[in-house]
Short mmCIF file of C-alpha atoms in Angstrom, two decimals:
data_model
loop_
_atom_site.label_atom_id
_atom_site.label_comp_id
_atom_site.label_asym_id
_atom_site.label_seq_id
_atom_site.Cartn_x
_atom_site.Cartn_y
_atom_site.Cartn_z
CA MET A 1338 55.25 136.86 62.75
CA LYS A 1339 56.34 137.97 66.24
CA SER A 1340 55.39 134.55 67.62
CA ILE A 1341 57.61 132.79 65.08
CA THR A 1342 60.52 135.13 65.85
CA LEU A 1343 60.10 134.62 69.60
CA LYS A 1344 60.02 130.87 69.15
CA LYS A 1345 63.22 130.99 67.10
CA ILE A 1346 64.95 133.05 69.80
CA ALA A 1347 63.84 130.65 72.53
CA LEU A 1348 64.97 127.59 70.61
CA ALA A 1349 68.26 129.29 69.79
CA THR A 1350 68.77 129.98 73.51
CA VAL A 1351 68.19 126.31 74.34
CA GLY A 1352 70.53 125.26 71.54
CA THR A 1353 73.26 127.57 72.78
CA ALA A 1354 72.88 126.23 76.32
CA ILE A 1355 73.17 122.65 75.09
CA ALA A 1356 76.26 123.47 73.03
CA THR A 1357 77.88 125.30 75.94
CA PHE A 1358 77.13 122.42 78.31
CA ALA A 1359 78.62 119.92 75.86
CA ILE A 1360 81.80 121.97 75.46
CA GLU A 1361 82.31 122.64 79.17
CA SER A 1362 81.46 119.12 80.34
CA LYS A 1363 84.53 116.96 80.78
CA PRO A 1364 84.58 113.15 80.88
CA VAL A 1365 84.54 111.83 84.44
CA GLN A 1366 87.90 110.30 85.30
CA ALA A 1367 88.21 107.10 87.34
CA THR A 1368 89.55 107.41 90.88
CA THR A 1369 91.63 104.73 92.61
CA PHE A 1370 91.79 104.46 96.40
CA PHE A 1371 94.87 102.60 97.70
CA PHE A 1372 94.48 101.06 101.16
CA SER A 1373 97.92 99.59 101.95
CA ASP A 1374 99.76 101.20 104.87
CA PHE A 1375 102.61 100.48 107.27
CA PRO A 1376 102.78 100.17 110.22
CA SER A 1377 99.34 98.62 110.69
CA SER A 1378 96.61 100.26 112.76
CA VAL A 1379 93.09 99.54 114.00
CA ALA A 1380 90.25 102.07 114.36
CA PRO A 1381 86.44 102.24 114.28
CA SER A 1382 86.70 103.93 110.87
CA PHE A 1383 89.18 105.30 108.33
CA ASP A 1384 88.68 108.34 106.08
CA PHE A 1385 90.12 108.78 102.59
CA SER A 1386 89.89 111.65 100.08
CA LYS A 1387 90.75 111.91 96.41
CA GLY A 1388 89.95 115.22 94.72
CA ASP A 1389 86.36 116.12 95.63
CA LEU A 1390 85.43 112.51 96.50
CA ASP A 1391 85.40 111.45 100.17
CA LEU A 1392 85.27 107.90 101.50
CA THR A 1393 84.64 106.58 105.01
CA VAL A 1394 85.35 102.90 105.72
CA THR A 1395 83.71 101.04 108.63
CA GLY A 1396 83.48 97.44 109.80
CA GLN A 1397 80.45 95.26 110.49
CA SER A 1398 79.65 91.69 111.45
CA THR A 1399 76.46 89.72 111.98
CA ASN A 1400 76.95 90.51 115.70
CA GLY A 1401 77.26 94.28 115.26
CA PRO A 1402 79.92 96.93 114.51
CA ARG A 1403 83.60 95.95 114.30
CA ASN A 1404 86.86 97.83 113.94
CA VAL A 1405 88.67 98.35 110.66
CA PHE A 1406 92.23 97.07 110.25
CA GLN A 1407 94.69 98.78 107.89
CA GLY A 1408 98.04 97.23 107.07
CA LEU A 1409 100.49 96.35 104.34
CA PHE A 1410 97.97 94.06 102.60
CA GLY A 1411 95.14 96.60 102.72
CA LEU A 1412 91.93 96.86 104.75
CA GLY A 1413 90.26 94.19 106.85
CA VAL A 1414 87.83 93.82 109.75
CA LYS A 1415 88.90 93.04 113.31
CA GLY A 1416 86.71 92.13 116.27
CA GLY A 1417 88.74 91.27 119.36
CA ARG A 1418 92.35 90.72 120.30
CA PHE A 1419 92.55 87.21 118.87
CA ASP A 1420 90.35 87.84 115.81
CA SER A 1421 91.98 87.68 112.38
CA PRO A 1422 92.38 91.13 110.76
CA GLN A 1423 91.12 89.82 107.42
CA ILE A 1424 87.54 90.06 106.17
CA ASP A 1425 86.49 86.53 107.07
CA GLY A 1426 83.68 84.13 107.89
CA PHE A 1427 85.28 82.49 110.93
CA GLY A 1428 82.46 82.91 113.44
CA PRO A 1429 80.24 85.90 112.58
CA ASP A 1430 80.47 86.92 108.91
CA GLU A 1431 82.38 90.19 108.56
CA THR A 1432 81.74 93.04 106.14
CA LEU A 1433 83.93 95.98 105.16
CA LEU A 1434 81.70 98.97 104.32
CA LEU A 1435 82.87 101.66 101.90
CA ASN A 1436 80.69 104.77 102.25
CA PHE A 1437 81.14 107.47 99.58
CA ASP A 1438 79.81 111.03 99.86
CA LYS A 1439 78.77 110.94 96.20
CA LYS A 1440 77.14 108.29 94.06
CA VAL A 1441 79.83 106.27 92.29
CA LYS A 1442 80.15 103.34 89.94
CA ILE A 1443 82.57 100.68 91.16
CA LEU A 1444 84.84 99.56 88.33
CA SER A 1445 87.22 97.10 90.00
CA ALA A 1446 88.66 95.88 93.29
CA THR A 1447 92.00 94.29 94.14
CA PHE A 1448 92.11 91.60 96.83
CA SER A 1449 95.19 90.36 98.71
CA ARG A 1450 96.07 87.35 100.89
CA VAL A 1451 93.83 85.28 98.62
CA GLY A 1452 93.77 81.49 99.00
CA ARG A 1453 92.47 78.83 96.61
CA ASN A 1454 89.06 78.60 98.28
CA ASP A 1455 88.36 82.28 98.96
CA ASP A 1456 85.08 83.77 97.74
CA PHE A 1457 83.65 87.24 98.22
CA LYS A 1458 80.27 88.91 98.05
CA LEU A 1459 79.69 92.56 97.10
CA LEU A 1460 76.67 94.46 98.39
CA VAL A 1461 75.65 97.74 96.72
CA ASP A 1462 73.48 99.89 98.99
CA GLY A 1463 72.55 96.73 100.89
CA ASP A 1464 71.66 94.56 97.88
CA THR A 1465 73.85 91.73 96.58
CA LEU A 1466 75.51 92.59 93.27
CA VAL A 1467 77.70 89.50 92.93
CA ALA A 1468 79.02 86.53 94.92
CA ALA A 1469 82.00 84.88 93.26
CA ASP A 1470 85.32 83.13 93.63
CA ILE A 1471 88.33 85.45 93.85
CA PRO A 1472 90.52 84.36 90.93
CA GLY A 1473 94.22 83.66 91.31
CA GLY A 1474 94.35 82.38 94.88
CA ASN A 1475 97.15 80.03 95.92
CA SER A 1476 97.93 77.44 98.57
CA TRP A 1477 100.06 79.89 100.55
CA ASP A 1478 97.15 82.34 100.93
CA LEU A 1479 99.27 85.06 99.31
CA GLY A 1480 97.41 85.74 96.06
CA ILE A 1481 96.81 89.32 94.89
CA ARG A 1482 94.13 89.55 92.25
CA ASN A 1483 91.85 92.08 90.58
CA PHE A 1484 88.10 91.67 89.97
CA ASN A 1485 86.32 93.71 87.27
CA PHE A 1486 82.79 94.98 87.99
CA ARG A 1487 82.16 96.77 84.67
CA GLN A 1488 80.20 93.76 83.41
CA PHE A 1489 77.52 94.42 86.05
CA SER A 1490 76.68 97.94 84.80
CA PRO A 1491 74.34 99.73 85.47
CA ASP A 1492 73.72 97.90 88.78
CA ASN A 1493 77.23 98.66 90.07
CA LYS A 1494 76.28 102.22 91.10
CA GLY A 1495 75.59 103.40 94.65
CA PHE A 1496 76.79 105.20 97.77
CA GLN A 1497 77.73 102.20 99.92
CA PHE A 1498 79.68 99.09 98.91
CA GLY A 1499 79.97 96.16 101.32
CA PHE A 1500 82.69 93.55 100.83
CA THR A 1501 81.82 90.38 102.73
CA VAL A 1502 82.13 86.58 102.51
CA THR A 1503 80.02 83.63 101.40
CA GLY A 1504 81.25 80.99 103.86
CA LYS A 1505 83.47 80.06 106.81
CA ASN A 1506 86.51 79.30 104.64
CA ASP A 1507 86.68 82.78 103.10
CA ASP A 1508 89.23 85.39 104.19
CA TYR A 1509 90.95 88.24 102.35
CA PHE A 1510 92.06 91.89 102.49
CA LEU A 1511 90.86 94.71 100.24
CA LYS A 1512 93.96 96.33 98.73
CA LYS A 1513 92.40 98.97 96.46
CA VAL A 1514 89.24 99.96 94.58
CA LYS A 1515 88.67 101.94 91.40
CA VAL A 1516 85.48 103.99 91.12
CA LYS A 1517 83.98 106.68 88.91
CA THR A 1518 81.64 109.43 90.09
CA VAL A 1519 78.15 109.28 88.56
CA PRO A 1520 77.43 112.68 86.92
CA GLU A 1521 74.46 114.58 88.31
CA PRO A 1522 71.61 115.52 85.94
CA ALA A 1523 72.12 118.84 84.15
CA THR A 1524 69.46 120.66 86.18
CA ALA A 1525 70.56 124.09 85.04
CA LEU A 1526 70.16 123.08 81.42
CA GLY A 1527 66.72 121.69 82.15
CA LEU A 1528 65.62 124.95 83.79
CA LEU A 1529 66.86 126.94 80.81
CA SER A 1530 64.83 124.78 78.44
CA VAL A 1531 61.67 125.00 80.54
CA GLY A 1532 62.07 128.75 80.88
CA ALA A 1533 62.45 129.29 77.15
CA LEU A 1534 59.45 127.14 76.32
CA GLY A 1535 57.47 128.94 79.00
CA VAL A 1536 58.07 132.26 77.26
CA ILE A 1537 56.65 130.82 74.05
CA SER A 1538 53.59 129.46 75.88
CA ARG A 1539 52.84 132.81 77.57
CA ARG A 1540 53.19 134.66 74.26
CA LYS A 1541 50.68 132.34 72.61
CA ARG A 1542 48.15 132.82 75.42
CA GLN A 1543 48.48 136.60 75.15
CA GLN A 1544 47.81 136.47 71.42
CA LYS A 1545 44.71 134.33 71.91
CA GLY A 1546 43.45 136.73 74.57
#
């Protein structure tokens, strides 16, 4: 009889913990990072913060590290004095690296200075997620268009996102990105459950002894 009562108490404790967790947990809201700025500037890296989410942006090429450019059209990659500030494939392929301090899911990105023939490639933690044409480019290389990554779930989650090119004719700026933090496992809830079930197990062993 005592064993049954103890089991009921333990299960009730787990049930209460689950209910409390469900009530206190709030849906994770999407966060948008805007990269446009004026006047323009160049640096080895740029830091951004929104709420409790931090982002560091760096530049890379097939020849090594490059500076990051920030201007009215957004972020780009710049090598030397005469190098274009866009993320481009003229010479060494350039990559803009977005490094988050928490695991996030990328939802969308907005590109600017997009021409008719501009493609992009997105790397998630070093692996290619997608290589595609940027829609909405025009002959004046002034298109601003959004690309949705929700269709690639769950592979669109990671800590680092690299925006690069697929060929020599590609060049663009990254104007903004929208991300959502990936919730961490409810470890406290798991420990509560294990602890309650452990009490039941010990009680049973004592009775057998």
